[in-house]
Coordinates of C-alpha atoms and ligand atoms in Angstrom, one line a residue:
X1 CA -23.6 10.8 14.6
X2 CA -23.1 7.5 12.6
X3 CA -22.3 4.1 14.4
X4 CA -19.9 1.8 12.2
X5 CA -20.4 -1.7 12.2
X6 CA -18.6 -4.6 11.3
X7 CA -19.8 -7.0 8.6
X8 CA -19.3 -10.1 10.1
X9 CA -20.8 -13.6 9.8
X10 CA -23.2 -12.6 6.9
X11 CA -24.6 -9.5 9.1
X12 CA -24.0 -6.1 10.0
X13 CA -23.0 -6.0 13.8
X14 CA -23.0 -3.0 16.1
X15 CA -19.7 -2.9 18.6
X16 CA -20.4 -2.7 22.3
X17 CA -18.0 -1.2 25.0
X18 CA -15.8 1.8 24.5
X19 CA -16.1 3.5 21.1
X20 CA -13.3 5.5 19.0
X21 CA -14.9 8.7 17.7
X22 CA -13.6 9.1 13.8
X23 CA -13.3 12.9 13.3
X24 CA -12.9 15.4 10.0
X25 CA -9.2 16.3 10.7
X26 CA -10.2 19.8 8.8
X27 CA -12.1 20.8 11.4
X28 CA -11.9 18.4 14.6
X29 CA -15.8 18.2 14.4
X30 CA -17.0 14.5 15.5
X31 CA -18.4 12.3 12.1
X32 CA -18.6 9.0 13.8
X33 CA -17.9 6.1 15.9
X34 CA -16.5 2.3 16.2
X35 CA -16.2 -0.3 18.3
X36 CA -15.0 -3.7 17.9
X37 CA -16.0 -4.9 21.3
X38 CA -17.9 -7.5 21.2
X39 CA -18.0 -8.9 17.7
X40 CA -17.0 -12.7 17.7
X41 CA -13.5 -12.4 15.7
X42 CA -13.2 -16.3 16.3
X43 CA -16.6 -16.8 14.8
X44 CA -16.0 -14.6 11.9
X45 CA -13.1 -16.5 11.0
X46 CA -14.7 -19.7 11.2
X47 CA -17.3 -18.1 8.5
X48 CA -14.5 -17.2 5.9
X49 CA -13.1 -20.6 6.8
X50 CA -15.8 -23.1 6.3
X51 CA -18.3 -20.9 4.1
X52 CA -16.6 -18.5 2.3
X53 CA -13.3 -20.7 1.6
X54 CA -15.7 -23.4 -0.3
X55 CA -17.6 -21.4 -2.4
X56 CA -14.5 -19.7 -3.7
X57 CA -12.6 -22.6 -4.6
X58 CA -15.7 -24.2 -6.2
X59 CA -15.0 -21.5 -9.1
X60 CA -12.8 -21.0 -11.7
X61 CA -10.5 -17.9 -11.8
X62 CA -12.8 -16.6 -14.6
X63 CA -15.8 -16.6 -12.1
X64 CA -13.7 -15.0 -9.5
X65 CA -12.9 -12.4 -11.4
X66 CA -16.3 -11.5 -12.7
X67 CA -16.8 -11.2 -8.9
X68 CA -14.2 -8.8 -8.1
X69 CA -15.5 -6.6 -11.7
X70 CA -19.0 -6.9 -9.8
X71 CA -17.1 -5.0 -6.7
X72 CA -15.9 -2.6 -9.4
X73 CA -18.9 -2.1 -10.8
X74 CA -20.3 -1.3 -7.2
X75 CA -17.6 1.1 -6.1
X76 CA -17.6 3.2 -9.2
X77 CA -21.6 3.1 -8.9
X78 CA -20.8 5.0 -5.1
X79 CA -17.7 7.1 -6.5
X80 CA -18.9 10.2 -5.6
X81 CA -19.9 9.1 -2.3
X82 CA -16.9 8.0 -1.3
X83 CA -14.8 10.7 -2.6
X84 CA -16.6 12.9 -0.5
X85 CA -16.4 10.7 2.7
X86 CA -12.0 10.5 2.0
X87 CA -12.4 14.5 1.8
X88 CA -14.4 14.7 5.4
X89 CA -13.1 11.9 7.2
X90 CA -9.2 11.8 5.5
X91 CA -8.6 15.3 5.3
X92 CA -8.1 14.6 1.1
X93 CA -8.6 16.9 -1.5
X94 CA -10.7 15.7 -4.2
X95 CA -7.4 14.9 -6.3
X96 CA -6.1 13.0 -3.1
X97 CA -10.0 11.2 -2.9
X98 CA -9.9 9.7 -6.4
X99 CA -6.1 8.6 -5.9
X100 CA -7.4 6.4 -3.2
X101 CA -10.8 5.1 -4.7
X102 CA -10.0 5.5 -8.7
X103 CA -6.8 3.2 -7.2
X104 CA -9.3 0.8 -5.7
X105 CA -11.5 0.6 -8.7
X106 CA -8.8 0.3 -11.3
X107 CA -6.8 -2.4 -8.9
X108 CA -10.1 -4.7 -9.0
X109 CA -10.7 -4.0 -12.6
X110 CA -7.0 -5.2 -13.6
X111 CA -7.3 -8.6 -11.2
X112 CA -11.1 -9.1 -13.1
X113 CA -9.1 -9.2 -16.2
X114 CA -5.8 -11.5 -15.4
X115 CA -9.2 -14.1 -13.9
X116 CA -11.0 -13.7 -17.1
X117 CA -7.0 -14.4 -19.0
X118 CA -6.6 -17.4 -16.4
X119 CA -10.0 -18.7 -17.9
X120 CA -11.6 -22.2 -16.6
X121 CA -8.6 -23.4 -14.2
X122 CA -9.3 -23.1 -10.3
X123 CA -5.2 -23.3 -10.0
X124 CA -2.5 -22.9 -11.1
X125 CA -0.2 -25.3 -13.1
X126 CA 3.4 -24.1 -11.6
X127 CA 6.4 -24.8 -14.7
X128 CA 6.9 -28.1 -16.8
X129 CA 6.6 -31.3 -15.7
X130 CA 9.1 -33.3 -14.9
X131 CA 10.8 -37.0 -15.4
X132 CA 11.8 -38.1 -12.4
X133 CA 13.2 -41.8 -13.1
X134 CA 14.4 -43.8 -15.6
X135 CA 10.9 -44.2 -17.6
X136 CA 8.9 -41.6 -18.5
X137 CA 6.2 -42.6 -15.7
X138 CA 7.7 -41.7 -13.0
X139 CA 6.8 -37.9 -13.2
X140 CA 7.2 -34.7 -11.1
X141 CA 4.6 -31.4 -10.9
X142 CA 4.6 -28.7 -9.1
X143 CA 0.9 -26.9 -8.4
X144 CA -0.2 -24.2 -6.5
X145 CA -3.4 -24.6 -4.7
X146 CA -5.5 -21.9 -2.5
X147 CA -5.3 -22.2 1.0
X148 CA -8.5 -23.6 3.3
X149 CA -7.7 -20.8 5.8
X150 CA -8.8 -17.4 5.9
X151 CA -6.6 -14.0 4.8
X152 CA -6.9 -11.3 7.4
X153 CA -5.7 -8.4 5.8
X154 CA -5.1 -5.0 7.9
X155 CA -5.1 -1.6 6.1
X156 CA -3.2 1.5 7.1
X157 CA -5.2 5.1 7.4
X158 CA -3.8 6.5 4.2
X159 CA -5.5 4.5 1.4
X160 CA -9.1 3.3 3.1
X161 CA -10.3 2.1 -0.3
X162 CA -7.3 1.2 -2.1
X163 CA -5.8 -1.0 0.9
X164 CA -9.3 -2.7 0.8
X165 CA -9.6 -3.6 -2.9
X166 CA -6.0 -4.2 -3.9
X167 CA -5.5 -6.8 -0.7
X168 CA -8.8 -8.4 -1.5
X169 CA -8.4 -8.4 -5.4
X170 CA -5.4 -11.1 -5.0
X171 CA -7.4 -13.2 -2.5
X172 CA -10.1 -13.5 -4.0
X173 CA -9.2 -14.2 -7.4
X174 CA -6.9 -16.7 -5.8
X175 CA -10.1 -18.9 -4.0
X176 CA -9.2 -17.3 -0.5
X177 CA -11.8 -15.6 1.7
X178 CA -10.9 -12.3 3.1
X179 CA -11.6 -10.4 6.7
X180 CA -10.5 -7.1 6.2
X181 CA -9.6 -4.7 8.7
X182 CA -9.4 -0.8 7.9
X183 CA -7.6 1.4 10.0
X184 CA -10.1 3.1 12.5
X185 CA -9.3 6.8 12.2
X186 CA -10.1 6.8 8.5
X187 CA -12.6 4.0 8.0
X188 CA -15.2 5.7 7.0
X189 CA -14.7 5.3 3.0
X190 CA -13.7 1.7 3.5
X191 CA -16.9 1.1 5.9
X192 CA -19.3 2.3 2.9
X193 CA -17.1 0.4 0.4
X194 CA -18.4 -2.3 2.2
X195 CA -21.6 -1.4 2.4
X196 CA -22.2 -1.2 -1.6
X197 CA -20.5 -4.7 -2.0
X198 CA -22.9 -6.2 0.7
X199 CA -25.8 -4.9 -0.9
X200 CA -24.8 -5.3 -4.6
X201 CA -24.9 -8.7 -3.9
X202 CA -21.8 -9.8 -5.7
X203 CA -20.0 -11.9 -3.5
X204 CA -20.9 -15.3 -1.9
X205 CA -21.0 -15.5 1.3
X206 CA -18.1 -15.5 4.0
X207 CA -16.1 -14.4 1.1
X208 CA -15.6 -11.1 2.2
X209 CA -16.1 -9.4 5.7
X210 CA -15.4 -6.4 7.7
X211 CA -14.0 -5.6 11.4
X212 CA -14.3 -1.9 11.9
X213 CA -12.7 -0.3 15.3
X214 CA -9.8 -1.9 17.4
X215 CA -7.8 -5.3 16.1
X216 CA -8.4 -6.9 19.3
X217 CA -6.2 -10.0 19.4
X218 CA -7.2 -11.1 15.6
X219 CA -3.7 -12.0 14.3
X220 CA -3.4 -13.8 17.7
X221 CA -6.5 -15.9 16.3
X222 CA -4.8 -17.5 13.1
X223 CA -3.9 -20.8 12.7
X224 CA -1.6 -22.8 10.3
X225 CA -3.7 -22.3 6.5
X226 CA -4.3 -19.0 7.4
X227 CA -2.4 -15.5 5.8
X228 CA -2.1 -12.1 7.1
X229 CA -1.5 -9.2 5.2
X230 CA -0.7 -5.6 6.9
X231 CA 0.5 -2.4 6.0
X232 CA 0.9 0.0 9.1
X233 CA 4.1 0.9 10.9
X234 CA 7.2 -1.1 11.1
X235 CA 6.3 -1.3 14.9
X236 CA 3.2 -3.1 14.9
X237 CA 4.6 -5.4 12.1
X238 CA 6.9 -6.2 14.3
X239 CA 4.8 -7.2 17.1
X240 CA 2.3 -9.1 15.2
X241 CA 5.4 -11.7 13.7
X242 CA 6.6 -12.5 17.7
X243 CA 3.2 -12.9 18.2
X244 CA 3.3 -16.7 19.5
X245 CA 0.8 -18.1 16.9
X246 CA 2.5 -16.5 14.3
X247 CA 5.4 -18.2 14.9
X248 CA 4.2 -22.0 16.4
X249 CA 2.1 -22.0 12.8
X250 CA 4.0 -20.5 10.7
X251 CA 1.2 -18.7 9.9
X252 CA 2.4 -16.8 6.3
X253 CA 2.6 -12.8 7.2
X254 CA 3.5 -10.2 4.3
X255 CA 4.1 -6.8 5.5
X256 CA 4.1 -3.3 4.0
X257 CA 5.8 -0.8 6.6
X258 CA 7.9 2.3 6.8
X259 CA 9.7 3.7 3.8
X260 CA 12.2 6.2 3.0
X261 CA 12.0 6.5 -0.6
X262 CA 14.7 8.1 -2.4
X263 CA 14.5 10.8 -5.2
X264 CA 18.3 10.7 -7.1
X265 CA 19.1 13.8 -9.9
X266 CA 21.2 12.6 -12.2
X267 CA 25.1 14.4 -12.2
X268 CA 24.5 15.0 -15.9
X269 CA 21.0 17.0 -15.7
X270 CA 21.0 20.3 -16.1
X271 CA 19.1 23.8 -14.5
X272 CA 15.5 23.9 -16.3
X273 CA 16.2 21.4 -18.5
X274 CA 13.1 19.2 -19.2
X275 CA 14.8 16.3 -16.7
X276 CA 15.3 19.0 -14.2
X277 CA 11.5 20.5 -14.2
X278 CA 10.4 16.9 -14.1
X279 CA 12.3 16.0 -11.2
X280 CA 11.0 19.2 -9.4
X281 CA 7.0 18.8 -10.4
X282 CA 7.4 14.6 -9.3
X283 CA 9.0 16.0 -6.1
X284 CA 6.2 18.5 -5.5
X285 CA 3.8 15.9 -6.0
X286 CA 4.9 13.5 -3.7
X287 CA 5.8 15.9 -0.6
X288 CA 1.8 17.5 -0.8
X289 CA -0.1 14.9 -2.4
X290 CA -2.3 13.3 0.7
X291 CA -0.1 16.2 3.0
X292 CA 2.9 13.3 1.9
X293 CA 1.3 10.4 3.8
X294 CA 1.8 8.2 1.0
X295 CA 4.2 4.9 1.9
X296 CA 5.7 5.7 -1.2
X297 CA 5.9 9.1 -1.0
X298 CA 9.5 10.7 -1.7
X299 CA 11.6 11.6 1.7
X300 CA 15.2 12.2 0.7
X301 CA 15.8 13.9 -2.5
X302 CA 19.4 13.3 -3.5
X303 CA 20.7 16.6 -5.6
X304 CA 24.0 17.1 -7.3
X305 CA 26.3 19.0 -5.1
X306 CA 27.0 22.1 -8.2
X307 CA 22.5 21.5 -8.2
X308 CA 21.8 22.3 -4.8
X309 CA 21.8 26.2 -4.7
X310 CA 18.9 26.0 -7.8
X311 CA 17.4 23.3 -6.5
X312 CA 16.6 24.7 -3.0
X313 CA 15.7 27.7 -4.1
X314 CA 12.8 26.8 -7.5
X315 CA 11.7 23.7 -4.4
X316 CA 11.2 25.9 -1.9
X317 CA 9.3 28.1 -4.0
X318 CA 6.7 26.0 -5.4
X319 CA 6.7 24.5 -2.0
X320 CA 5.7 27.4 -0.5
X321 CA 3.1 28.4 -3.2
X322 CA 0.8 25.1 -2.2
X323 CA -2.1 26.3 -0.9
X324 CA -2.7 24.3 2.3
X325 CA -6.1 24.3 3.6
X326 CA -9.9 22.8 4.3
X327 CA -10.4 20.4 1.3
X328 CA -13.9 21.7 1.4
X329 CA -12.5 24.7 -0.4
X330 CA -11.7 24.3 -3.9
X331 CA -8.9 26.7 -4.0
X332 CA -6.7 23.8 -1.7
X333 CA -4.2 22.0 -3.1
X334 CA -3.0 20.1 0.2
X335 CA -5.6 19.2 3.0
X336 CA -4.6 18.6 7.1
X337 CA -3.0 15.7 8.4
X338 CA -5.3 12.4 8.9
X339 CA -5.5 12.8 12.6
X340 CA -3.9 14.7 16.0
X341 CA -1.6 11.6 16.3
X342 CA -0.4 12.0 13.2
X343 CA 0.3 15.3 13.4
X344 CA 1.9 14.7 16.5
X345 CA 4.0 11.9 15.4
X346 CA 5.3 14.5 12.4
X347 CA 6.3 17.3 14.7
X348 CA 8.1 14.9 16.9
X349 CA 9.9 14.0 13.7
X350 CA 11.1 17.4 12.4
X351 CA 12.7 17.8 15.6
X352 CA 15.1 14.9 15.0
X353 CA 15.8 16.2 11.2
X354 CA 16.1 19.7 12.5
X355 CA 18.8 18.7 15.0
X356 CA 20.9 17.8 12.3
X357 CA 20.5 19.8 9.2
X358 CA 19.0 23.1 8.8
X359 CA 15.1 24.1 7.8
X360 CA 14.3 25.5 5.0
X361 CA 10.6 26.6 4.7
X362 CA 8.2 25.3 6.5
X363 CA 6.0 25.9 9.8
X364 CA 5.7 23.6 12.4
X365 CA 2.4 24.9 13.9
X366 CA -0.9 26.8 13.5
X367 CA -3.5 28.4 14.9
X368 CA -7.5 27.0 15.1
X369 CA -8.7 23.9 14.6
X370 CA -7.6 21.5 12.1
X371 CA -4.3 19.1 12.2
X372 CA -2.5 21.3 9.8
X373 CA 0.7 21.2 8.2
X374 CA 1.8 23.1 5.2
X375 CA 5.2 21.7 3.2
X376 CA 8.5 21.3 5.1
X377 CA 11.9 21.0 3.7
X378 CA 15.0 20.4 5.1
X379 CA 19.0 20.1 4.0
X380 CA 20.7 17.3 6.0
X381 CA 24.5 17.2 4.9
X382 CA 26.0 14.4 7.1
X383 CA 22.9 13.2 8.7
X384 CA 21.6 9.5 10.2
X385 CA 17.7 10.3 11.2
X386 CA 17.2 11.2 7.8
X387 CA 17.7 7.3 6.3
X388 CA 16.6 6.0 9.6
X389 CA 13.2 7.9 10.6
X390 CA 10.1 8.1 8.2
X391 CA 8.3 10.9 9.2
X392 CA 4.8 10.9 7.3
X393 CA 3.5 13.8 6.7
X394 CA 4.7 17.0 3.8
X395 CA 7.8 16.8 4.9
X396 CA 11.2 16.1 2.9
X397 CA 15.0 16.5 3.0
X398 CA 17.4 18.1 0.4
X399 CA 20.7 15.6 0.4
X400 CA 24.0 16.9 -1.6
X401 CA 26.1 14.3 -3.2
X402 CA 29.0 14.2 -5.2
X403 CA 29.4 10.4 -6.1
X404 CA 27.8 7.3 -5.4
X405 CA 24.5 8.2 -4.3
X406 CA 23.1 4.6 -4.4
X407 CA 25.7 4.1 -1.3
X408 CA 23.1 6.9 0.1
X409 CA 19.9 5.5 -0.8
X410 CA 21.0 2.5 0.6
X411 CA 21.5 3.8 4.1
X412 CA 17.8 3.6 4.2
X413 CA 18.0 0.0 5.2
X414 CA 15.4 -1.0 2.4
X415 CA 12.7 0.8 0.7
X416 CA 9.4 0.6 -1.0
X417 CA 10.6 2.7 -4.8
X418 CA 13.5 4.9 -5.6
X419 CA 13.2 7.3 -8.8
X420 CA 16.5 8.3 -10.8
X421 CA 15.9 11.1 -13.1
X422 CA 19.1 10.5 -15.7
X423 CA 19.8 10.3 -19.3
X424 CA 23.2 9.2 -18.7
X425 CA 23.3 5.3 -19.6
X426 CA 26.7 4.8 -17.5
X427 CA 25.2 6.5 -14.8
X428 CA 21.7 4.3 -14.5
X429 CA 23.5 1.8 -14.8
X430 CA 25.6 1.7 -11.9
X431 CA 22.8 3.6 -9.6
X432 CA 20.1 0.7 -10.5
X433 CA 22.9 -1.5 -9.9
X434 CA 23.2 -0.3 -6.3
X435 CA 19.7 0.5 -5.4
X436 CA 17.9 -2.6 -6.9
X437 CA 18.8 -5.2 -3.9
X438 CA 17.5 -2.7 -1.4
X439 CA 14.4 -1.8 -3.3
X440 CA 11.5 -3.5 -4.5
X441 CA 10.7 -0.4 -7.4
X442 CA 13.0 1.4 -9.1
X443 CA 11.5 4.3 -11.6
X444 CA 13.3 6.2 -14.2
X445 CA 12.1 9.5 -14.6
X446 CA 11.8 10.4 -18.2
X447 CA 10.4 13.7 -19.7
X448 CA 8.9 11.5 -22.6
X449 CA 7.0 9.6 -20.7
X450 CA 3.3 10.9 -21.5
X451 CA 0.9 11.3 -18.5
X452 CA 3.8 10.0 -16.2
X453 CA 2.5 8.7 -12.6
X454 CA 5.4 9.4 -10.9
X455 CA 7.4 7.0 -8.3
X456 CA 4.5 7.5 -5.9
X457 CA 1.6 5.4 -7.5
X458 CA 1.9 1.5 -6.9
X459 CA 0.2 0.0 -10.3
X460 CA -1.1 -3.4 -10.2
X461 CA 1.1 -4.6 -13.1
X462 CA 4.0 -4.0 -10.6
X463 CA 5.3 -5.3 -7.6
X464 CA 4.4 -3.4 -4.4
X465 CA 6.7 -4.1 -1.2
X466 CA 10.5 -3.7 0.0
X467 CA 13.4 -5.9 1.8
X468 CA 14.0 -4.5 5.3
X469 CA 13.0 -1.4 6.9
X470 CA 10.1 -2.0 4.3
X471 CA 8.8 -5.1 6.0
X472 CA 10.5 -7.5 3.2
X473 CA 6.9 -7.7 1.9
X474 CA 5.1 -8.4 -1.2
X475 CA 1.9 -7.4 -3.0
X476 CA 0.4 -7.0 -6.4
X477 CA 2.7 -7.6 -9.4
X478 CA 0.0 -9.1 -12.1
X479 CA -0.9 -12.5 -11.1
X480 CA 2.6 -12.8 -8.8
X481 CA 0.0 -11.9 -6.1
X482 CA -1.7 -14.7 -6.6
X483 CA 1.3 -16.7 -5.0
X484 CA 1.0 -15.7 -1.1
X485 CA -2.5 -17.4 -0.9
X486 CA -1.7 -20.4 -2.6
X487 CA 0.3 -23.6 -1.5
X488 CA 3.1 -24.9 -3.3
X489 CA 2.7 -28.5 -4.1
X490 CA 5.4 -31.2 -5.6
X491 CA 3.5 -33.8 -6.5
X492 CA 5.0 -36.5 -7.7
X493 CA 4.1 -39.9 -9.3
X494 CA 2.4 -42.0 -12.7
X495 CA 2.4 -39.3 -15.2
X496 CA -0.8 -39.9 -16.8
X497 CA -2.4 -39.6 -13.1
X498 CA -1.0 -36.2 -12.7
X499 CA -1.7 -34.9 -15.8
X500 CA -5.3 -36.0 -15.6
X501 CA -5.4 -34.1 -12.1
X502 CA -3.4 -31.1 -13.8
X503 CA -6.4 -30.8 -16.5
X504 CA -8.2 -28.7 -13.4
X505 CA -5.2 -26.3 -13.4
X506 CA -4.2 -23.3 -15.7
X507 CA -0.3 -22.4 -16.4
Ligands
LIG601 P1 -0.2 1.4 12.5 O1 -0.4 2.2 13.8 O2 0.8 0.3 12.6 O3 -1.7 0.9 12.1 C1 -1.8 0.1 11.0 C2 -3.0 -0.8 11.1 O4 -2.7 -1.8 12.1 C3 -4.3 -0.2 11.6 O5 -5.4 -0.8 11.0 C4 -4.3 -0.4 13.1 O6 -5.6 -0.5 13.7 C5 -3.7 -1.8 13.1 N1 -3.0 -2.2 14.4 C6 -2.5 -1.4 15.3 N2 -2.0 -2.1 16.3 C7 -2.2 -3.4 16.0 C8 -1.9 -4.6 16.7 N3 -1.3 -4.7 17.8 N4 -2.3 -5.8 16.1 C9 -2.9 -5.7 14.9 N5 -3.2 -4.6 14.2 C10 -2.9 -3.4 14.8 O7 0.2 2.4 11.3 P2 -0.4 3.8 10.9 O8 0.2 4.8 11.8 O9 -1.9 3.7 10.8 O10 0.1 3.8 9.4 C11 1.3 4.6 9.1 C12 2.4 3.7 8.7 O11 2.0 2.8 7.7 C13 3.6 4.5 8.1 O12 4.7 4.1 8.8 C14 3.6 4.0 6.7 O13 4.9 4.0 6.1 C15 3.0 2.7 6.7 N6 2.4 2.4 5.4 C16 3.1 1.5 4.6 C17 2.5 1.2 3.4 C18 3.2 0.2 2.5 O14 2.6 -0.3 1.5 N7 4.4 -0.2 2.8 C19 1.4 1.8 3.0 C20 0.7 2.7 3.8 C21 1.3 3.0 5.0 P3 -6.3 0.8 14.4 O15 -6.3 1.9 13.3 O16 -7.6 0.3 14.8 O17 -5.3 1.2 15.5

């Protein structure tokens, strides 16, 4: 069986003590082990610190970008390889595999190319300067520098690769060295990710490491110039900001937590209208693609009361047509759950939706090995565990309405993306009125829309994160994700002193 290690301190290192076995949730057999015990977090973060922070900041953001296309380069170079370790180890289907690690490759790829845009600068030049006195001299800039600390970043079990190369893109094109931290029951894609950047040879050193197996007390580690990024539950977000470092150092946290995304059908739309089979294949997507544990995946699908009968009924259909399976076989559209505690976690969760609404289709167990699940669908009428309990797995709710649905939405408490599938002008506009200040994406479903995503892929152009029950976080959005490892600076004094400084700087 394999042994993962961590990549700390410019060498791989073995974990000693009690191991975590990571399993193939299709079949429960054992694929490998980790351990964190025993690798020298505080050491590791002095390496990022006082190696890898230097030789970051000593290049511009075009040569920090031709780094992260060199990590491109290496990934795609081990695609195949790790699709196949997301289909063993993450229960994916090949179509869930390359969501995750085409995700990865094309996030690096579009942070290469805003570096190369951003050209010779090392930071950035924030707005116009300013006169501050009576005479010109006197002058005011604001700059954003990188940070001298280190950016821990820790990665949920649904996107191994992805959460890897989309945290680290923004670093390091921003002069900040990363430790990154995948989630242990999944790691094995992110482990070999790793592994093909340390031997391509791309990055210099201490800019990027890897701690595979338990956290340990890392976040309890970090000190003032120091970031930490995290998507996982809205629990361990939680505990990581009271942690008393955190809050003595302001140490700056972003996180990515629970979601329950909204999917709205416009009052106007009509039965099998092109809106209408849109709205159902985007729905369909989202509740089987990665068996729905997608953060952005849609929970509560908000349906015009006069809509509901059709809509149950063509839903639970194609629902019920997915072929759920081993993503060994070809014939499967939706794979297992990532783990036993997942699955768990998800049957614990219908149980609080079926106390108050009714089920639909869907079965809660199954016999043999394997954590699977097929789709589950629920209608909730008047219900309150439906906007307050993310349950992440294939599993979704049918909500009637017959006004005002961004009142609805909102009872979510802040989410990650809410789609609206309208044509009616009036009508978007008073729904992205009332959904915008409790979401940080909005999508409009449009039938013209060639090739259309769908609410549930985060795109590098746009911003990924939510305000409250999201975690209030941040990420991506183009070069805006540049901004959580760089200090602010005012600086303020003789104007040709500045602007000679600000000649190191881009706009
Ligand atoms: P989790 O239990 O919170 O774990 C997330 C990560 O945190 C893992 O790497 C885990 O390590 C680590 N961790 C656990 N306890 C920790 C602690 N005390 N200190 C520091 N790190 C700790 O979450 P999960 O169950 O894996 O992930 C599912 C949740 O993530 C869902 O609620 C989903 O909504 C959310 N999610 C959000 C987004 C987003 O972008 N908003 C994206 C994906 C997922 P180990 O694996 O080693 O325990």
């Amino acid at each position: 069986m394999q042994i993962l290690s961590s990549y700390v301190c410019g060498r791989w290192t073995q974990g000693t003590g009690a191991t975590q076995t990571l399993l193939n949730p299709a079949t429960e057999e054992a694929l490998a082990t980790a351990s964190s015990e025993g690798v020298d977090l505080a050491a590791a973060l002095d390496y990022a610190r006082n190696t890898g922070g230097p030789a970051l900041r000593a290049m511009s953001f075009a040569e920090r970008g031709a780094l992260l296309q060199g990590m491109a380069d290496a990934l795609q170079d081990a695609r195949d390889e790790l699709l196949a370790l997301n289909m063993a180890n993450g229960g994916n289907t090949r179509s869930d595999a390359k969501f995750d690690v085409d995700g990865a490759i094309a996030t690096l790829l579009a942070y290469a190319e805003i570096g190369a845009a951003l050209g010779a600068g090392r930071f950035l030049v924030d707005g116009e300067g300013i006169q501050l006195g009576r005479s010109p001299r006197f002058h005011g800039q604001h700059f954003a520098v990188p940070r001298h600390g280190v950016a821990v970043h820790i990665n949920a079990f649904n996107f191994p690769a992805w959460g890897l190369a989309e945290k680290a893109a923004a670093a390091l094109l921003a002069g900040m060295p990363v430790l990154s931290k995948p989630a242990t029951a999944t790691a094995m894609a992110a482990h070999r990710a790793m592994q093909v950047i340390v031997e391509a040879k791309v990055l210099p050193e201490g800019a990027l490491q890897m701690l595979v197996g338990a956290p340990r007390d890392l976040p309890a580690l970090l000190g003032a110039q120091d970031v930490l990024a995290f998507t996982g539950s809205g629990d361990t977000g939680e505990r990581i900001r009271a942690l008393p470092n955190i809050i003595r150092h302001a140490v700056r946290v972003n996180v990515e937590a629970d979601s329950l995304n909204a999917a709205v059908l416009g009052p106007e739309v009509e039965h099998r209208s092109d809106m209408y089979e849109l709205f159902l294949k985007e729905v369909l997507r989202d509740i089987t693609q990665k068996a729905g544990q997608k953060c952005t995946a849609i929970r509560r699908i908000l349906v015009p009361r006069e809509l509901m009968a059709a809509v149950k009924e063509d839903l639970a259909e194609m629902l019920g047509a997915t072929k759920v399976g081993d993503p060994a076989d070809e014939e499967t559209r939706m794979g297992p759950l990532a783990s036993g505690a997942q699955l768990k976690d998800v049957r614990a969760g219908m149980e609080r939706l079926g106390a108050e609404g009714k089920k639909l289709l869907g079965e809660a167990s199954r016999d043999g090995k394997g954590f699977f699940l097929s789709p589950v669908l629920f209608e909730i009428e008047n219900g309150k565990a439906v906007h307050e309990h993310e349950v992440f797995g294939p599993v979704a709710s049918l909500i009637p309405y017959a006004e005002n649905p961004a009142a609805i939405v909102a009872r979510g408490n802040g989410g990650l993306v809410c789609s609206v599938y309208s044509e009616d002008a009036a009508f978007i506009e008073e729904a992205v009125a009332g959904i915008a200040p409790w979401h940080g994406r909005i999508y409009l479903g449009h039938p013209k829309i060639e090739l259309s995503p769908g609410p549930g892929t985060v795109l590098p152009q746009l911003a990924h994160g939510g305000p409250g029950r999201a975690g209030g976080g941040e990420e991506l959005g183009g070069r805006r994700a540049l901004s959580f490892y760089l200090q602010r600076v005012a600086l303020e004094g003789s104007r040709p002193v500045i602007q000679a400084f600000g000649k190191g700087g881009v706009t």
